[in-house]
Coordinates of C-alpha atoms in Angstrom, one line a residue:
X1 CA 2.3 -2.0 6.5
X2 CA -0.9 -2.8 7.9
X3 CA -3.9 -2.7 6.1
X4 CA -7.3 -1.2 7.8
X5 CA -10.5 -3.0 5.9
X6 CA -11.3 -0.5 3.3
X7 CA -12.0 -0.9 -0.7
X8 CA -9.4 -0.6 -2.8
X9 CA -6.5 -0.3 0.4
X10 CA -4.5 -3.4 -0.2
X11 CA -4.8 -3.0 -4.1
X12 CA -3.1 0.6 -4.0
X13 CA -0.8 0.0 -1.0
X14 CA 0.5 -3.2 -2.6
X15 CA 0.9 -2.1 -6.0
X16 CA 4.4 -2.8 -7.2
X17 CA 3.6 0.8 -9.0
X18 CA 4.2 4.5 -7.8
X19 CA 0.7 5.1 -8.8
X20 CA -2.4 3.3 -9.4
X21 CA -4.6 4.3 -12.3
X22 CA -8.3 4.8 -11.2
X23 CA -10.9 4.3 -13.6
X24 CA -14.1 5.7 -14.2
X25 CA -17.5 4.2 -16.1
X26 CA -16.7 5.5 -19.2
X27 CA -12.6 4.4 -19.2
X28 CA -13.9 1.2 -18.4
X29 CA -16.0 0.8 -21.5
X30 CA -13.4 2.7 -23.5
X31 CA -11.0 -0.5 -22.2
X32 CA -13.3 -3.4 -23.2
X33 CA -13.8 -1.4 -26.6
X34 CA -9.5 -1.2 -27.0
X35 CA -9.4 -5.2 -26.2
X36 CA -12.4 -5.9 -28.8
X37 CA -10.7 -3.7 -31.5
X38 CA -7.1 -5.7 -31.2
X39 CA -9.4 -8.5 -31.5
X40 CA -10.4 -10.0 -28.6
X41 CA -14.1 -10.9 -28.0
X42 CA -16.9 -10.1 -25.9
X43 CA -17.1 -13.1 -24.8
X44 CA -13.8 -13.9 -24.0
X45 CA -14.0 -10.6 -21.8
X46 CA -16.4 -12.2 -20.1
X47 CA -15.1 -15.1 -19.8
X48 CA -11.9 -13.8 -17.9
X49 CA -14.0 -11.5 -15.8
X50 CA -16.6 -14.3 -14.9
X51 CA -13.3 -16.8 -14.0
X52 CA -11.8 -14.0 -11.7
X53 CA -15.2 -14.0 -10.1
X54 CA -15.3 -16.9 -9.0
X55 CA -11.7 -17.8 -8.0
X56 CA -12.8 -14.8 -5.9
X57 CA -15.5 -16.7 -4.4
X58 CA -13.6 -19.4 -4.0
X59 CA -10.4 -17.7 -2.1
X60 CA -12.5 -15.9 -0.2
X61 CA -14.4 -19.4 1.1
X62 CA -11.1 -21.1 1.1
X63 CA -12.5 -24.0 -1.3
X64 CA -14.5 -24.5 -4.3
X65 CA -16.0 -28.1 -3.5
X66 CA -19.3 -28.4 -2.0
X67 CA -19.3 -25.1 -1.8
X68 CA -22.8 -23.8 -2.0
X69 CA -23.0 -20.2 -3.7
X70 CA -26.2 -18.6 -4.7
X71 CA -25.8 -16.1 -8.1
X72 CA -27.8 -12.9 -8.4
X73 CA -27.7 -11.9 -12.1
X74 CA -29.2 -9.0 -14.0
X75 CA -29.9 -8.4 -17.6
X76 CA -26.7 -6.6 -18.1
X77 CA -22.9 -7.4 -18.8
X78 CA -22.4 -7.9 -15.0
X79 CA -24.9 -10.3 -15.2
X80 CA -22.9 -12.2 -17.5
X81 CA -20.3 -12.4 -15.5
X82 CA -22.2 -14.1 -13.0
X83 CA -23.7 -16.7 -15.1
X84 CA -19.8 -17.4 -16.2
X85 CA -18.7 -17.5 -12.6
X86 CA -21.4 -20.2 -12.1
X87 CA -20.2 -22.2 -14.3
X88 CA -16.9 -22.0 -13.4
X89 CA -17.4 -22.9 -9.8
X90 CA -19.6 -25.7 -10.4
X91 CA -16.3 -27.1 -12.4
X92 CA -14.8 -26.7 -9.6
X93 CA -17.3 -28.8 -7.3
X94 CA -19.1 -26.0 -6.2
X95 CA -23.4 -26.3 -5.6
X96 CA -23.8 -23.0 -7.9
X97 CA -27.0 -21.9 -8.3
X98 CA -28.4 -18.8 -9.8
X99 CA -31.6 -16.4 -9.1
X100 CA -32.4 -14.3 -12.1
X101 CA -34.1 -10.9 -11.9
X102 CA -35.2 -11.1 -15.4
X103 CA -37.4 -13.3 -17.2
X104 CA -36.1 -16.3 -19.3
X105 CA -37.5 -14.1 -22.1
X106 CA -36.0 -11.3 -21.7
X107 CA -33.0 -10.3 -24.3
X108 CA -29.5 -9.9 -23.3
X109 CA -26.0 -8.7 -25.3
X110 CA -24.4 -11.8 -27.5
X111 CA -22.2 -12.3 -24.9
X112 CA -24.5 -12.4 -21.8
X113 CA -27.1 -14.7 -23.8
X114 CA -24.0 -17.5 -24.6
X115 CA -22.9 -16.9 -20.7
X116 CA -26.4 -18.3 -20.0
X117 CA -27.2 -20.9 -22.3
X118 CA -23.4 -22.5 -22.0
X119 CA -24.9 -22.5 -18.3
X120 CA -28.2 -24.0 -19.2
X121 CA -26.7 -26.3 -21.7
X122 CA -24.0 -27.8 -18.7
X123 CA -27.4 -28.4 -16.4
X124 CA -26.9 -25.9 -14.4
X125 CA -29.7 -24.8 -11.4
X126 CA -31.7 -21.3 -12.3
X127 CA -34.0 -19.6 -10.8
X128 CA -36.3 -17.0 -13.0
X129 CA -38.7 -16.2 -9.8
X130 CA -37.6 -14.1 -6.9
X131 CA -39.6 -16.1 -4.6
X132 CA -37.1 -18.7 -4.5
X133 CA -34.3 -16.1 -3.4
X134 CA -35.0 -15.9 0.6
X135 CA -34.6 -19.7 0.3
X136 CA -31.6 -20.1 -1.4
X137 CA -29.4 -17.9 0.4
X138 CA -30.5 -18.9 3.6
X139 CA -28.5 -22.5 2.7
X140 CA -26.0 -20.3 1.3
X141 CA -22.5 -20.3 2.3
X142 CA -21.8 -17.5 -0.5
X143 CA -23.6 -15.2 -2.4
X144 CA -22.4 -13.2 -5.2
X145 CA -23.7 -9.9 -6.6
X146 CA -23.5 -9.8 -10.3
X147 CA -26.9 -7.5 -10.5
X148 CA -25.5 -3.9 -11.9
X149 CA -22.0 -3.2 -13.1
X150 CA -20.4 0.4 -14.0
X151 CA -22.9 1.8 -16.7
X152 CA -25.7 1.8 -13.7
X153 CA -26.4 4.7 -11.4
X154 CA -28.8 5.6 -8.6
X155 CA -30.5 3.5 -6.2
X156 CA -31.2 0.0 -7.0
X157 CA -34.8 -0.4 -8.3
X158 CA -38.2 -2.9 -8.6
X159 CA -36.6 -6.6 -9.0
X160 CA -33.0 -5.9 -8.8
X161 CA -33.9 -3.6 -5.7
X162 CA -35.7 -6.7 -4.1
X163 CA -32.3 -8.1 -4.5
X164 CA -30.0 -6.0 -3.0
X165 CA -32.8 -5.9 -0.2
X166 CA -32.2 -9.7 -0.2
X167 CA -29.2 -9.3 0.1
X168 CA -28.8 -7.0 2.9
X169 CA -30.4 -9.3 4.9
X170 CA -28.3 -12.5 4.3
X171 CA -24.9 -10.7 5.1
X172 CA -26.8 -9.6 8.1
X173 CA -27.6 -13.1 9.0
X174 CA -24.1 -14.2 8.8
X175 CA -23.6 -14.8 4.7
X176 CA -20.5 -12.9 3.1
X177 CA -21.0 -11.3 -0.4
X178 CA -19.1 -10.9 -3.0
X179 CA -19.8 -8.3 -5.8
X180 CA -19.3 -8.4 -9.4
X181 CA -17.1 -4.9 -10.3
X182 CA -18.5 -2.8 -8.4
X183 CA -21.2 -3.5 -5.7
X184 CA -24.7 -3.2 -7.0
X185 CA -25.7 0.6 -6.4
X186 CA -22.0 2.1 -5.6
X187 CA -21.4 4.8 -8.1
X188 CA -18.4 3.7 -10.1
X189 CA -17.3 7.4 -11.2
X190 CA -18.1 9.3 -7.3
X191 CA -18.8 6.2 -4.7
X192 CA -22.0 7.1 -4.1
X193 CA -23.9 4.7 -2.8
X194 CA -27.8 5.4 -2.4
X195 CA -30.4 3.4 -0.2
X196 CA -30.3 -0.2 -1.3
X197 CA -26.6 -0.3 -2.4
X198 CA -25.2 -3.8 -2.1
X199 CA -22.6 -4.1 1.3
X200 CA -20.1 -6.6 -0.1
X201 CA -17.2 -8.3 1.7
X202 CA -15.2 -8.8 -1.5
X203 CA -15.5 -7.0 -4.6
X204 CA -13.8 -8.8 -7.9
X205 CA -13.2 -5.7 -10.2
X206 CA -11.9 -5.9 -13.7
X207 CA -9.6 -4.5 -15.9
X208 CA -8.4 -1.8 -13.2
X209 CA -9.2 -0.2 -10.3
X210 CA -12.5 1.7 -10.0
X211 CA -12.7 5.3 -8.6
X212 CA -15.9 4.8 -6.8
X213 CA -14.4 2.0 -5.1
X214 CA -12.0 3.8 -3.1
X215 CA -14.2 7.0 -2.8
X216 CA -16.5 7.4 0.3
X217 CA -19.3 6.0 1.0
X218 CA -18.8 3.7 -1.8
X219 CA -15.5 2.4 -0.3
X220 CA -17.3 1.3 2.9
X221 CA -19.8 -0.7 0.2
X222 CA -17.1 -2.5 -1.4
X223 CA -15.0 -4.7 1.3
X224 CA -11.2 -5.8 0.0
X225 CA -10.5 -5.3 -3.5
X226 CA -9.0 -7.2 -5.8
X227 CA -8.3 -6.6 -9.8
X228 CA -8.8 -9.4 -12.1
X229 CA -6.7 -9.2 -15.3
X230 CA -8.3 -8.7 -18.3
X231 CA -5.7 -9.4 -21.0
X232 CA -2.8 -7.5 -22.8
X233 CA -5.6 -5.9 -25.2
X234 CA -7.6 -3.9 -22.5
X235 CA -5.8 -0.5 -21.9
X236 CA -8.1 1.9 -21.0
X237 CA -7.5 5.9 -21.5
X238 CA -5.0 7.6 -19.4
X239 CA -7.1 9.3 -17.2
X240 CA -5.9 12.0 -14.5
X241 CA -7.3 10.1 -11.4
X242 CA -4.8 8.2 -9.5
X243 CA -3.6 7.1 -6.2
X244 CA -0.4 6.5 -4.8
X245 CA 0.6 3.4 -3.5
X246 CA 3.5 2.8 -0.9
X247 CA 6.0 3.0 -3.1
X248 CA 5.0 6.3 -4.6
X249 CA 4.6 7.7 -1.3
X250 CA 7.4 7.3 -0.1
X251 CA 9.7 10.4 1.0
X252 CA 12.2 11.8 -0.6
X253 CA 15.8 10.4 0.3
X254 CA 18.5 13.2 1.4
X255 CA 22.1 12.7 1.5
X256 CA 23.8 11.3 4.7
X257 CA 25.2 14.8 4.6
X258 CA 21.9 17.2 3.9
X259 CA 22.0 20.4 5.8
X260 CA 18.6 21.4 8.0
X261 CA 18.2 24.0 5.3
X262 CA 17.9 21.1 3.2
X263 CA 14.9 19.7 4.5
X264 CA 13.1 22.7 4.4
X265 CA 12.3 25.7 6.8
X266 CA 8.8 26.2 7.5
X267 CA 7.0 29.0 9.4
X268 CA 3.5 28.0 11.4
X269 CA 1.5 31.1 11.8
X270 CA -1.5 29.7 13.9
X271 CA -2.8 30.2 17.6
X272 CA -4.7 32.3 20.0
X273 CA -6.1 32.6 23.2
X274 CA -7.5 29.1 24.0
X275 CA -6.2 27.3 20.5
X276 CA -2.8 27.1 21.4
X277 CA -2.5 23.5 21.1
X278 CA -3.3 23.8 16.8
X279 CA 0.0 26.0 16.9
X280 CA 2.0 23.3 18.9
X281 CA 0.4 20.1 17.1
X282 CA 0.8 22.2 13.8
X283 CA 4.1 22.8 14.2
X284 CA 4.7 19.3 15.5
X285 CA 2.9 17.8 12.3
X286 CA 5.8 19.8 10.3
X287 CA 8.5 18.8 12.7
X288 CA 7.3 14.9 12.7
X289 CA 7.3 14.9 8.6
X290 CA 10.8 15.8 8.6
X291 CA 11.4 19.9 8.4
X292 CA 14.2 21.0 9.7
X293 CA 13.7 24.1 10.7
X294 CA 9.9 25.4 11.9
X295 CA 9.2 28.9 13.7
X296 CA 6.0 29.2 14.8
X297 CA 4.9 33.2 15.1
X298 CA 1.8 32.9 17.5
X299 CA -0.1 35.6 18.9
X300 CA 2.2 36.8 22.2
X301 CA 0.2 35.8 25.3
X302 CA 0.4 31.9 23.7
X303 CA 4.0 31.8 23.4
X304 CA 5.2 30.6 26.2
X305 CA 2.2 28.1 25.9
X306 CA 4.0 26.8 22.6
X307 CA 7.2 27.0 23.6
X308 CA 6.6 24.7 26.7
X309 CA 4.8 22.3 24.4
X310 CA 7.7 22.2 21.5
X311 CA 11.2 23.2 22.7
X312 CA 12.3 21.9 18.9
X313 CA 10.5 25.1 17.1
X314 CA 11.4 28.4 17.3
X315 CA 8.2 30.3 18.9
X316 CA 7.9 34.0 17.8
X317 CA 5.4 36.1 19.4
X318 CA 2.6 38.6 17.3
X319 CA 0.9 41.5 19.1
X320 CA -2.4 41.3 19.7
X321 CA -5.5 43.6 20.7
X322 CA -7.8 44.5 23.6
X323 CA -9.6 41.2 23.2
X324 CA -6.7 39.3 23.3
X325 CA -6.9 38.5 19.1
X326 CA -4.2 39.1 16.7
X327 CA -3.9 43.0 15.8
X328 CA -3.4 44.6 12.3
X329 CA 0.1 45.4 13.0
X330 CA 0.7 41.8 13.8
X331 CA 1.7 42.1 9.9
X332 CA 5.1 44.2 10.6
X333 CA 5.7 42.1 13.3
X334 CA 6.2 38.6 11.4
X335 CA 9.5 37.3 10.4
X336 CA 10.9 38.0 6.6
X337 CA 9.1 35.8 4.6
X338 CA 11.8 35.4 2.1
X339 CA 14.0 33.4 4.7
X340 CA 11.1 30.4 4.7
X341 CA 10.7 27.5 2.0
X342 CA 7.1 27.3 2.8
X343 CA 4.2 29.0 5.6
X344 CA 1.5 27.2 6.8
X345 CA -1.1 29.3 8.4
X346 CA -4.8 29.0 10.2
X347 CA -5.1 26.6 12.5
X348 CA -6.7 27.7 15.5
X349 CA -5.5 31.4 14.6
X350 CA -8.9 33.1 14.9
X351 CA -11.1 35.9 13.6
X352 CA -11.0 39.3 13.4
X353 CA -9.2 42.0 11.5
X354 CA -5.7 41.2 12.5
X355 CA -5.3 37.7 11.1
X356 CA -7.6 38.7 7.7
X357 CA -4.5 41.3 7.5
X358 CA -1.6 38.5 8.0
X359 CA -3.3 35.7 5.5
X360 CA -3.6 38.5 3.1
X361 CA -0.3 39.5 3.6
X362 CA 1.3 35.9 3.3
X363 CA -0.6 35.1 0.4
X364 CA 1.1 37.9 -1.4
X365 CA 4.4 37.5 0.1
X366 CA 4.9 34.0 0.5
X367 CA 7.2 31.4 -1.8
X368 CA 4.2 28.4 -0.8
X369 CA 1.0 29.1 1.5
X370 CA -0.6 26.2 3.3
X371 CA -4.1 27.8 4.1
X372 CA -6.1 25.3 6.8
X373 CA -8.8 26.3 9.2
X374 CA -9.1 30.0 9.9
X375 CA -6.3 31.1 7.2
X376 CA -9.4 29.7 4.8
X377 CA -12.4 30.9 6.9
X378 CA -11.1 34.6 6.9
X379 CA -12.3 34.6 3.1
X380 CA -15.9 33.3 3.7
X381 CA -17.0 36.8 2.2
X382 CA -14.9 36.7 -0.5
X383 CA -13.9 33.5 -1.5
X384 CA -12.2 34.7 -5.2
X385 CA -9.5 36.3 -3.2
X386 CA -7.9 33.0 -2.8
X387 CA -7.1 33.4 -6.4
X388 CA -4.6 35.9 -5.4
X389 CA -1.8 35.1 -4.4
X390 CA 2.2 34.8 -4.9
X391 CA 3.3 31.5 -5.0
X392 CA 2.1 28.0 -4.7
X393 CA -1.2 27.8 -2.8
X394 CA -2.4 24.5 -0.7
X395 CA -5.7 24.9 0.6
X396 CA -7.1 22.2 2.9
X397 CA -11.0 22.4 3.4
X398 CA -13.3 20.3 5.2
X399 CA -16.7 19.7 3.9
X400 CA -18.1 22.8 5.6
X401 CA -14.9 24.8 4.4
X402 CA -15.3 23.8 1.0
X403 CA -18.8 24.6 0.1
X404 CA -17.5 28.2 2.0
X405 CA -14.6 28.5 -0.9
X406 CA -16.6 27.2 -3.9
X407 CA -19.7 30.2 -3.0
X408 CA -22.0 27.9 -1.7
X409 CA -23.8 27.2 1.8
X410 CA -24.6 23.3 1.6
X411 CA -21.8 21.2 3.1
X412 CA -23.7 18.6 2.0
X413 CA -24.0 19.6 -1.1
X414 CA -20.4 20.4 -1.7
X415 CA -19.5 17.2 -0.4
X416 CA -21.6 15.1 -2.5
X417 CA -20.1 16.3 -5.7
X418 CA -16.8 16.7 -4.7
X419 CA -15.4 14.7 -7.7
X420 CA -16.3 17.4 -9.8
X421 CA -16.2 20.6 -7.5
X422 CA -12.9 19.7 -5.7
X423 CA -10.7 19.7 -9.7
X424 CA -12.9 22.6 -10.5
X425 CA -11.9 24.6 -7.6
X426 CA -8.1 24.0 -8.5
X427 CA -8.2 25.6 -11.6
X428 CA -10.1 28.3 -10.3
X429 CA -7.6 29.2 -7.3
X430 CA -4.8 27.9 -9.1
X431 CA -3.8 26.3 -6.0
X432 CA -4.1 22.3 -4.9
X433 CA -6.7 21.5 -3.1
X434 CA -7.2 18.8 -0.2
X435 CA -10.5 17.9 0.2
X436 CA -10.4 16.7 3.4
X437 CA -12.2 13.5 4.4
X438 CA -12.7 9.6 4.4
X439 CA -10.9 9.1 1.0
X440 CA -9.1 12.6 0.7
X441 CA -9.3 13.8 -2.3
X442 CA -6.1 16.2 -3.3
X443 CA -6.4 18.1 -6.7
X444 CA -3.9 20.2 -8.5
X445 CA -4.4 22.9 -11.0
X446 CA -3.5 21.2 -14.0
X447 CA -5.9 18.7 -13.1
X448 CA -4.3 15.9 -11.7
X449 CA -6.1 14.0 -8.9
X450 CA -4.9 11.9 -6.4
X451 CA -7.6 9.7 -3.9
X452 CA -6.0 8.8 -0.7
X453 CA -6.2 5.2 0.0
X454 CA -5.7 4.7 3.3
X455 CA -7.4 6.3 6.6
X456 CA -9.4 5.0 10.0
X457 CA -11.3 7.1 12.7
X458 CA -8.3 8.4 14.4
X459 CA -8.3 11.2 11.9
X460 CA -12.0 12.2 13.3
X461 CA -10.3 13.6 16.4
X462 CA -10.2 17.0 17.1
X463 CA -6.4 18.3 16.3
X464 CA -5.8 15.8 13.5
X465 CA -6.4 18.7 10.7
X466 CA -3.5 20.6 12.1
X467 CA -1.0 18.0 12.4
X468 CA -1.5 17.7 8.3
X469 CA -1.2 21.1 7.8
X470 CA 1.6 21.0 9.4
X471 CA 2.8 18.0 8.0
X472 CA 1.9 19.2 4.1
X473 CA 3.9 22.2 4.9
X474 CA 7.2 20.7 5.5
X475 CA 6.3 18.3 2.4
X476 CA 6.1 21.0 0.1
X477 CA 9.1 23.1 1.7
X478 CA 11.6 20.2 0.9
X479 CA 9.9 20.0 -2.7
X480 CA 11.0 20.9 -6.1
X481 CA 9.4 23.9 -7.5
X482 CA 7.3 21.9 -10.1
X483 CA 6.5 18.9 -8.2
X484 CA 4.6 20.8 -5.0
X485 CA 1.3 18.9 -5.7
X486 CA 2.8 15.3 -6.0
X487 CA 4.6 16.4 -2.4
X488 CA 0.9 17.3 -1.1
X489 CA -0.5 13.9 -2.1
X490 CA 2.8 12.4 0.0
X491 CA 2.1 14.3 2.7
X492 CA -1.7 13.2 2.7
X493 CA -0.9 10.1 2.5
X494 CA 1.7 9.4 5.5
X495 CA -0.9 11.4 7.5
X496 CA -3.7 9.0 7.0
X497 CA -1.3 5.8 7.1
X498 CA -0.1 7.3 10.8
X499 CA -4.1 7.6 11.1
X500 CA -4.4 3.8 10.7
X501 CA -1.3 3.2 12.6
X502 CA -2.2 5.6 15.7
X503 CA -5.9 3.5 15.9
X504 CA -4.6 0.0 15.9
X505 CA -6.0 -1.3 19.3
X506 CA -7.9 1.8 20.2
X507 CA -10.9 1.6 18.7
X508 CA -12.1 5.3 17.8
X509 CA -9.8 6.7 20.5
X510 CA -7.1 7.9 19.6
X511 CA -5.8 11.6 19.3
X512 CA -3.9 14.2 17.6
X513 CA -1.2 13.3 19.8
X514 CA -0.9 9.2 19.0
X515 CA -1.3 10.1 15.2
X516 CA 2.2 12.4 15.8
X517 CA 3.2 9.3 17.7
X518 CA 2.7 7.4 14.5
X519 CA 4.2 9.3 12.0
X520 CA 8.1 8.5 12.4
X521 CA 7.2 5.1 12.2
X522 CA 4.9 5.1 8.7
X523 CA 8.5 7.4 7.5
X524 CA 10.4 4.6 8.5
X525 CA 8.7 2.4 6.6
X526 CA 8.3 4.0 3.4
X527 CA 11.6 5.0 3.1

């Protein structure tokens, strides 16, 4: 499968494992701790860590020799890292030298203090005054952030921030960077990354994958990923932050034999006058993930519309009002809930009366609600209703839509602290929630989290949404009854690998249309 150029991608995709542990700040400490208490050293922590480093550097340059790689270190643990990576790529012929952001004076851990003098002792080249930094990496074929590591937060500051700055400007004039863990800046818990955060091409993390490496905007920061061992001692926590790889996402396999029944019956209720396409690609998105049976119950002066569009769905048709938008009786005209696995309802359906009556009813009469768009903006006066309902609930919010369903106005806001909002809201609706973005977040109740790995800008077109809707409603509809959350996570998953697929060779153009194009083919591939 083909990899788009985001953090963390290849490391998930490729894993040999159905899911790939993500590891906050404090797991990562918690890790080293577990390695030093079976009796490992900090030092020889580092000294594995500062190794992977620079066989990073060295892969990514395609030789060691002659090499000439400029070292940015701060007073912390990364720092040590980077005065063992220079070291070890000097052994290896490289012209390592290393630009300090402390003073010689200044004290560092045990570990970070040997790092440097077993560097000082072998002759190597140091710089303790950030004047000399400009110069260096303009004869630099490599630099390599080692300036702040996990336990830092916010935006880089004084002489480390001079650094990044420095930085910046060298991978603009043509010189690739490598970071140290995480790229100086980049949250390691929420992939923020503030003004002055590091832009690496490669970052060498250790130990495990980091969260923040594969969140948004910190993804973007962190270039290919790759996760340097750090012996049989470091086992960090189990957390509940994962993400599946290729092999975990893969769908479920039916019998040569299975029945349409079998793969799950699904009912779209979306649509209206002049959104008639969210019904069809809705109902599509279901079709394409491998339902085998979808009605689609659309407000009646659509249907035809539909059914033109998708002669494979069954189209059933809702009355409607003066204006032309679903009535309140448009309740007593949809099909016997009891006869669908799963109903997936609100994209493009509207406003009004009418269709606040049909999401209420289906979220009291349905076996598993998919609630996307409009099924989640008809509770933007009263959010807490969502925690009402019947069976399993999926809700699928964009930034705007989330900060609607968590009781707040700032999309922003909402956005930003998704990593703790987006679990929270779970538990509260007792529903899983997809947080829908670059680096999809998809939470269940019981607090398990899953971060998407994969995506592009093909899922920034308008019509994209609905095909996972539908797409998450035939994923659930074919699910056990106790494994609807893991099924979500699929479903997110195939959607934004169809997302890569669909943009190969166009740029930002594709649509909702070359996604559902896609999306056989990603199946195919998995299975």
């Amino acid at each position: 499968m083909s990899l788009p150029p985001l953090s963390g991608v290849a490391a998930v995709v490729e894993s040999t494992a159905d899911v790939v542990p993500l590891l906050d700040a404090a797991a990562a400490r918690a890790g080293d701790q577990a390695a030093v208490a079976a009796g490992d050293t900090w030092s020889g922590l580092m000294e594995r860590a500062g190794g992977h480093l620079a066989r990073g550097v060295t892969r990514l340059a395609g030789r060691g020799y002659g090499l000439r790689v400029v070292i940015l270190v701060g007073k912390g643990d990364n720092g040590g890292d980077g005065w063992v990576a220079a070291r070890r790529l000097a052994e290896r012929g490289a012209q390592a030298r290393v630009v300090s952001t402390h003073p010689a004076d200044e004290p560092l851990s045990d570990a970070s203090a040997s790092a440097r003098d077993r560097w000082l002792a072998a002759g190597g080249r140091v710089s303790w005054e950030l004047a000399d930094l400009a110069p260096a990496l303009a004869r630099a074929d490599v630099a390599v952030d080692a300036l702040l590591g996990t336990g830092a937060s916010g935006a880089p500051r004084g002489a480390v921030g001079d650094a990044t700055a420095a930085l910046r400007r060298a991978r603009d004039a043509g010189v690739p960077v490598v970071a140290c863990d995480v790229p100086s800046g980049v949250g390691a818990d929420d992939g923020a990354a503030p003004d002055g955060a590091v832009v690496a091409d490669l970052t060498v993390t250790f130990g495990g994958l980091k969260r923040g490496l594969l969140l948004h905007p910190g993804a973007a920061h962190a270039g290919r990923v790759v996760i340097g061992d750090l012996g049989p001692g470091y086992v960090p926590p189990t957390g509940t932050w994962t993400a599946l790889s290729a092999r975990g996402a893969a769908p479920p396999r039916l019998g040569a034999a299975a029945d349409k029944r079998e793969r799950g019956v699904v009912l779209v209720v979306a649509g209206a006058l002049g959104t008639a396409g969210a019904a069809a690609l809705s109902s599509a998105g279901a079709l394409a993930a491998g339902a085998g049976l979808v009605t689609v119950a659309v407000p009646a002066p659509v249907r035809t519309e539909v059914a033109v569009h998708h002669p494979s769905a069954m189209v059933h048709g809702l009355p409607v009002d003066a204006d032309g938008r679903l009535a309140p009786e448009a309740v007593e005209a949809l099909p016997d809930l009891g006869g669908f696995d799963a109903v997936v309802a609100g994209p493009g359906l509207g406003h009004g009366p009418g269709a606040a009556a049909v999401v209420a009813h289906l979220r009291r009469g349905a076996r598993r609600l998919v609630l996307d768009a409009d099924g989640l903006n008809v509770h933007r006066d009263d959010p807490a209703a969502l925690a009402e309902h019947a069976g399993a609930l999926v809700l699928t919010p964009h930034e705007r839509e989330l900060a609607r369903i968590g009781g707040g106005a700032d999309g922003g806001d909402a956005w930003a602290h998704r990593v703790e909002r987006v679990p929270d809201l779970a538990r509260r609706y007792d529903a899983t929630l997809v947080a829908k973005g670059p680096g999809t977040i998809v939470a269940a109740p019981d607090g398990a989290v899953w971060v998407t790995p994969n995506g592009g800008p093909a899922l920034g077109s308008g019509g994209t949404g609905d095909v996972l809707a539908g797409m998450i409603g035939a994923a659930i509809a074919a699910a056990a009854p106790d494994a609807v959350p893991e099924a979500v996570a699929r479903a997110v998953w195939w959607h934004a690998a169809a997302g890569v697929r669909a943009g190969e060779g166009r740029a930002a153009r594709a649509t909702a249309v070359d996604l559902l194009d896609a999306v056989p083919g990603v199946l195919g591939e998995l299975a």
